[in-house]
Amino acid sequence: MLKLNVKKNDLIRRSIFIISTMIILLIPSLILSLWARKLGEGGTYGNQEGFIHIIVALNANGAFSMGNSVMITFFQILFPLILLTVMILFINKWEYLVTISGIGFGGLFNFFDRMVPKMVGNELVKNKVLDYLQFSNNMVGGSIFNVPDMCVVGGTILFLVAFIIYTIIGMVVNLEKNVNKNKPINLFIDTTQKHLNICLFQGIEINIRKSIPTNNNLTDVAIEHIRKLLKYAKVQPNQIDNIYITIGPGSFTGDRIGSIIVKVWSNIKPLNIYTIESNKLQVKDEGISILDARGKKYYTAIYKKNKLVKPIAIHNDEELEKIISEYKLPVYKDFESADIFANMLFHLNDFVLTKSNEVKPLYIKEAI
């Protein structure tokens, strides 16, 4: 099995953040829970007609009164554990970390509150959750809940709000920016992978980008989609100043087409051609870069501090597992967890200026 694309420092940072958030939420939850236990079932505090008051109740049902079956109890512990695991492994945005920490905390706290016997007033209570907060009857029907419930509901609402905001921001940010004809116009082309990846960019700002599934018809679609991209951006082919391409390894046809395109283009208008290996483009800093070579074989290269330490070679599954076990670095496979356009901007200085007649596809032969 391939390792997830995570670094040890990321796991530690996220784990510390989650634990810190849950400790913060634990403090008011414990204080109010202990107070409610002291009041006993049916105990009250505050104005019953006010906005919110204390009224202690024991809830035998779980998951917002969905029931108290084994399945519900199992779901109540499994769901927050899955959320927290996914968060530790994949989520970077602190807004999501906070909200999912709240959801996970609420589920776990209520689970243990149900499973652990406790004294409520003078009574030993088992298999029940202690609820103690109630809004006025005009709000949410006068339901009684606790702080962990608020964490679950509030976390879910804030998560959805953050998701919507990021979606809207993403739509706005990804709107194609007008190309400034007074600045050098750069075209990036990658034909070596399962998608045709093309974009226009200036400096470190992408003007327009497209990623198109090729469905094994790359020869037919590459030129046509590049033409459409330029037309949409209102850029003429002779206005392109620099072309950045990947030279492989990848599919035989894909490696060859990218090279042919830039050679023909340079005959129409003199321009600068910059090349980079596909394996290097996949890794920003360090890691094991793996690309499909078909037939359960893989083009594999290893990078540390942005330097190649193990040249690109073809390996089978068994050899690949040994490499992963030996180097213990993040694994990147077929650009599944890498944004090829963001990586392209990161590696701008690593592209090599190459003369047109020296642009050649990178074909890797299997060791004998």
PDB file of C-alpha atoms in Angstrom, residues 48-184:
ATOM      1  CA  GLN A  48     -37.800  29.892  33.110  1.00  0.00           C
ATOM      2  CA  GLU A  49     -39.248  32.566  30.803  1.00  0.00           C
ATOM      3  CA  GLY A  50     -35.852  33.960  29.877  1.00  0.00           C
ATOM      4  CA  PHE A  51     -33.803  33.408  26.748  1.00  0.00           C
ATOM      5  CA  ILE A  52     -31.923  30.433  28.202  1.00  0.00           C
ATOM      6  CA  HIS A  53     -31.908  28.699  31.576  1.00  0.00           C
ATOM      7  CA  ILE A  54     -30.742  25.569  33.358  1.00  0.00           C
ATOM      8  CA  ILE A  55     -33.027  22.544  33.661  1.00  0.00           C
ATOM      9  CA  VAL A  56     -31.451  19.155  34.298  1.00  0.00           C
ATOM     10  CA  ALA A  57     -32.747  16.171  32.328  1.00  0.00           C
ATOM     11  CA  LEU A  58     -31.475  12.675  31.591  1.00  0.00           C
ATOM     12  CA  ASN A  59     -31.649  11.523  27.994  1.00  0.00           C
ATOM     13  CA  ALA A  60     -31.681   7.787  27.289  1.00  0.00           C
ATOM     14  CA  ASN A  61     -31.598   8.353  23.537  1.00  0.00           C
ATOM     15  CA  GLY A  62     -28.510   9.182  21.494  1.00  0.00           C
ATOM     16  CA  ALA A  63     -27.692  11.178  18.378  1.00  0.00           C
ATOM     17  CA  PHE A  64     -30.296  13.906  19.012  1.00  0.00           C
ATOM     18  CA  SER A  65     -32.933  11.485  20.332  1.00  0.00           C
ATOM     19  CA  MET A  66     -32.704   9.155  17.343  1.00  0.00           C
ATOM     20  CA  GLY A  67     -32.714   6.153  19.691  1.00  0.00           C
ATOM     21  CA  ASN A  68     -30.609   4.142  22.092  1.00  0.00           C
ATOM     22  CA  SER A  69     -29.887   1.048  20.008  1.00  0.00           C
ATOM     23  CA  VAL A  70     -26.460  -0.528  19.701  1.00  0.00           C
ATOM     24  CA  MET A  71     -26.256   0.807  16.139  1.00  0.00           C
ATOM     25  CA  ILE A  72     -26.906   4.385  17.262  1.00  0.00           C
ATOM     26  CA  THR A  73     -24.313   4.085  20.028  1.00  0.00           C
ATOM     27  CA  PHE A  74     -21.812   2.597  17.569  1.00  0.00           C
ATOM     28  CA  PHE A  75     -22.487   5.427  15.108  1.00  0.00           C
ATOM     29  CA  GLN A  76     -22.061   8.013  17.872  1.00  0.00           C
ATOM     30  CA  ILE A  77     -18.471   6.897  18.519  1.00  0.00           C
ATOM     31  CA  LEU A  78     -17.534   5.898  14.950  1.00  0.00           C
ATOM     32  CA  PHE A  79     -18.595   9.117  13.227  1.00  0.00           C
ATOM     33  CA  PRO A  80     -16.473  11.548  15.297  1.00  0.00           C
ATOM     34  CA  LEU A  81     -13.488   9.186  15.109  1.00  0.00           C
ATOM     35  CA  ILE A  82     -13.735   9.118  11.311  1.00  0.00           C
ATOM     36  CA  LEU A  83     -14.055  12.911  11.214  1.00  0.00           C
ATOM     37  CA  LEU A  84     -11.009  13.436  13.409  1.00  0.00           C
ATOM     38  CA  THR A  85      -8.942  10.915  11.430  1.00  0.00           C
ATOM     39  CA  VAL A  86      -9.790  12.561   8.121  1.00  0.00           C
ATOM     40  CA  MET A  87      -9.019  15.954   9.606  1.00  0.00           C
ATOM     41  CA  ILE A  88      -5.588  14.893  10.883  1.00  0.00           C
ATOM     42  CA  LEU A  89      -4.618  13.339   7.558  1.00  0.00           C
ATOM     43  CA  PHE A  90      -5.975  15.777   5.018  1.00  0.00           C
ATOM     44  CA  ILE A  91      -7.300  19.132   6.278  1.00  0.00           C
ATOM     45  CA  ASN A  92      -5.112  22.234   6.399  1.00  0.00           C
ATOM     46  CA  LYS A  93      -7.518  25.166   6.759  1.00  0.00           C
ATOM     47  CA  TRP A  94      -7.847  26.178  10.412  1.00  0.00           C
ATOM     48  CA  GLU A  95     -11.528  27.063   9.961  1.00  0.00           C
ATOM     49  CA  TYR A  96     -12.296  23.456   9.066  1.00  0.00           C
ATOM     50  CA  LEU A  97     -10.014  22.170  11.813  1.00  0.00           C
ATOM     51  CA  VAL A  98     -11.906  24.182  14.448  1.00  0.00           C
ATOM     52  CA  THR A  99     -15.387  23.261  13.248  1.00  0.00           C
ATOM     53  CA  ILE A 100     -14.696  19.544  12.821  1.00  0.00           C
ATOM     54  CA  SER A 101     -12.885  19.490  16.175  1.00  0.00           C
ATOM     55  CA  GLY A 102     -16.122  20.798  17.703  1.00  0.00           C
ATOM     56  CA  ILE A 103     -18.222  18.147  15.965  1.00  0.00           C
ATOM     57  CA  GLY A 104     -15.817  15.390  16.963  1.00  0.00           C
ATOM     58  CA  PHE A 105     -15.566  16.603  20.547  1.00  0.00           C
ATOM     59  CA  GLY A 106     -19.341  16.807  20.958  1.00  0.00           C
ATOM     60  CA  GLY A 107     -19.860  13.281  19.703  1.00  0.00           C
ATOM     61  CA  LEU A 108     -17.078  11.794  21.834  1.00  0.00           C
ATOM     62  CA  PHE A 109     -18.084  13.659  25.022  1.00  0.00           C
ATOM     63  CA  ASN A 110     -21.707  12.540  24.777  1.00  0.00           C
ATOM     64  CA  PHE A 111     -20.624   8.965  24.049  1.00  0.00           C
ATOM     65  CA  PHE A 112     -18.478   8.768  27.184  1.00  0.00           C
ATOM     66  CA  ASP A 113     -21.116  10.647  29.175  1.00  0.00           C
ATOM     67  CA  ARG A 114     -23.549   7.877  28.262  1.00  0.00           C
ATOM     68  CA  MET A 115     -21.184   4.970  28.861  1.00  0.00           C
ATOM     69  CA  VAL A 116     -19.619   6.092  32.159  1.00  0.00           C
ATOM     70  CA  PRO A 117     -21.852   5.790  35.300  1.00  0.00           C
ATOM     71  CA  LYS A 118     -22.277   9.078  37.194  1.00  0.00           C
ATOM     72  CA  MET A 119     -23.997  10.501  40.242  1.00  0.00           C
ATOM     73  CA  VAL A 120     -26.803  12.917  39.369  1.00  0.00           C
ATOM     74  CA  GLY A 121     -28.146  14.332  42.605  1.00  0.00           C
ATOM     75  CA  ASN A 122     -28.309  11.265  44.857  1.00  0.00           C
ATOM     76  CA  GLU A 123     -28.908   8.795  42.045  1.00  0.00           C
ATOM     77  CA  LEU A 124     -26.363   6.643  40.188  1.00  0.00           C
ATOM     78  CA  VAL A 125     -27.155   6.997  36.477  1.00  0.00           C
ATOM     79  CA  LYS A 126     -26.099   4.638  33.696  1.00  0.00           C
ATOM     80  CA  ASN A 127     -26.570   4.693  29.908  1.00  0.00           C
ATOM     81  CA  LYS A 128     -27.981   8.210  29.887  1.00  0.00           C
ATOM     82  CA  VAL A 129     -26.684  11.588  28.691  1.00  0.00           C
ATOM     83  CA  LEU A 130     -26.952  14.581  30.983  1.00  0.00           C
ATOM     84  CA  ASP A 131     -28.708  17.556  29.359  1.00  0.00           C
ATOM     85  CA  TYR A 132     -29.093  20.859  31.188  1.00  0.00           C
ATOM     86  CA  LEU A 133     -29.602  23.855  28.851  1.00  0.00           C
ATOM     87  CA  GLN A 134     -32.921  25.021  27.480  1.00  0.00           C
ATOM     88  CA  PHE A 135     -33.895  27.953  25.307  1.00  0.00           C
ATOM     89  CA  SER A 136     -37.315  29.525  25.718  1.00  0.00           C
ATOM     90  CA  ASN A 137     -40.205  27.571  24.217  1.00  0.00           C
ATOM     91  CA  ASN A 138     -40.269  29.994  21.305  1.00  0.00           C
ATOM     92  CA  MET A 139     -36.884  28.698  20.176  1.00  0.00           C
ATOM     93  CA  VAL A 140     -36.256  25.130  18.914  1.00  0.00           C
ATOM     94  CA  GLY A 141     -39.387  23.925  20.699  1.00  0.00           C
ATOM     95  CA  GLY A 142     -37.932  24.162  24.167  1.00  0.00           C
ATOM     96  CA  SER A 143     -35.515  21.287  23.590  1.00  0.00           C
ATOM     97  CA  ILE A 144     -33.022  20.484  26.343  1.00  0.00           C
ATOM     98  CA  PHE A 145     -29.398  19.995  25.333  1.00  0.00           C
ATOM     99  CA  ASN A 146     -25.833  20.328  26.604  1.00  0.00           C
ATOM    100  CA  VAL A 147     -22.613  22.055  25.569  1.00  0.00           C
ATOM    101  CA  PRO A 148     -21.371  19.089  23.476  1.00  0.00           C
ATOM    102  CA  ASP A 149     -24.662  19.216  21.533  1.00  0.00           C
ATOM    103  CA  MET A 150     -23.966  22.899  20.864  1.00  0.00           C
ATOM    104  CA  CYS A 151     -20.491  21.958  19.617  1.00  0.00           C
ATOM    105  CA  VAL A 152     -21.955  19.442  17.159  1.00  0.00           C
ATOM    106  CA  VAL A 153     -24.689  21.761  15.845  1.00  0.00           C
ATOM    107  CA  GLY A 154     -22.552  24.903  15.893  1.00  0.00           C
ATOM    108  CA  GLY A 155     -19.590  23.098  14.327  1.00  0.00           C
ATOM    109  CA  THR A 156     -21.777  21.726  11.527  1.00  0.00           C
ATOM    110  CA  ILE A 157     -23.298  25.134  10.784  1.00  0.00           C
ATOM    111  CA  LEU A 158     -19.909  26.894  10.822  1.00  0.00           C
ATOM    112  CA  PHE A 159     -18.398  24.153   8.653  1.00  0.00           C
ATOM    113  CA  LEU A 160     -21.116  24.665   6.035  1.00  0.00           C
ATOM    114  CA  VAL A 161     -20.705  28.442   6.213  1.00  0.00           C
ATOM    115  CA  ALA A 162     -16.924  28.133   5.772  1.00  0.00           C
ATOM    116  CA  PHE A 163     -17.410  25.697   2.902  1.00  0.00           C
ATOM    117  CA  ILE A 164     -19.831  28.032   1.126  1.00  0.00           C
ATOM    118  CA  ILE A 165     -17.544  31.038   1.660  1.00  0.00           C
ATOM    119  CA  TYR A 166     -14.489  29.184   0.343  1.00  0.00           C
ATOM    120  CA  THR A 167     -16.514  27.916  -2.609  1.00  0.00           C
ATOM    121  CA  ILE A 168     -17.623  31.458  -3.496  1.00  0.00           C
ATOM    122  CA  ILE A 169     -14.094  32.822  -3.001  1.00  0.00           C
ATOM    123  CA  GLY A 170     -12.722  30.009  -5.143  1.00  0.00           C
ATOM    124  CA  MET A 171     -15.189  30.811  -7.914  1.00  0.00           C
ATOM    125  CA  VAL A 172     -14.219  34.481  -7.794  1.00  0.00           C
ATOM    126  CA  VAL A 173     -10.473  33.857  -7.572  1.00  0.00           C
ATOM    127  CA  ASN A 174     -10.544  31.310 -10.383  1.00  0.00           C
ATOM    128  CA  LEU A 175     -12.303  33.637 -12.760  1.00  0.00           C
ATOM    129  CA  GLU A 176      -9.933  34.014 -15.644  1.00  0.00           C
ATOM    130  CA  LYS A 177      -7.857  37.138 -15.282  1.00  0.00           C
ATOM    131  CA  ASN A 178      -7.335  39.315 -18.303  1.00  0.00           C
ATOM    132  CA  VAL A 179      -3.994  38.866 -19.968  1.00  0.00           C
ATOM    133  CA  ASN A 180      -1.831  41.982 -19.836  1.00  0.00           C
ATOM    134  CA  LYS A 181      -0.397  42.312 -23.339  1.00  0.00           C
ATOM    135  CA  ASN A 182       2.366  44.590 -22.014  1.00  0.00           C
ATOM    136  CA  LYS A 183       3.883  41.753 -19.982  1.00  0.00           C
ATOM    137  CA  PRO A 184       5.519  38.547 -21.228  1.00  0.00           C
TER     138      PRO A 184
END
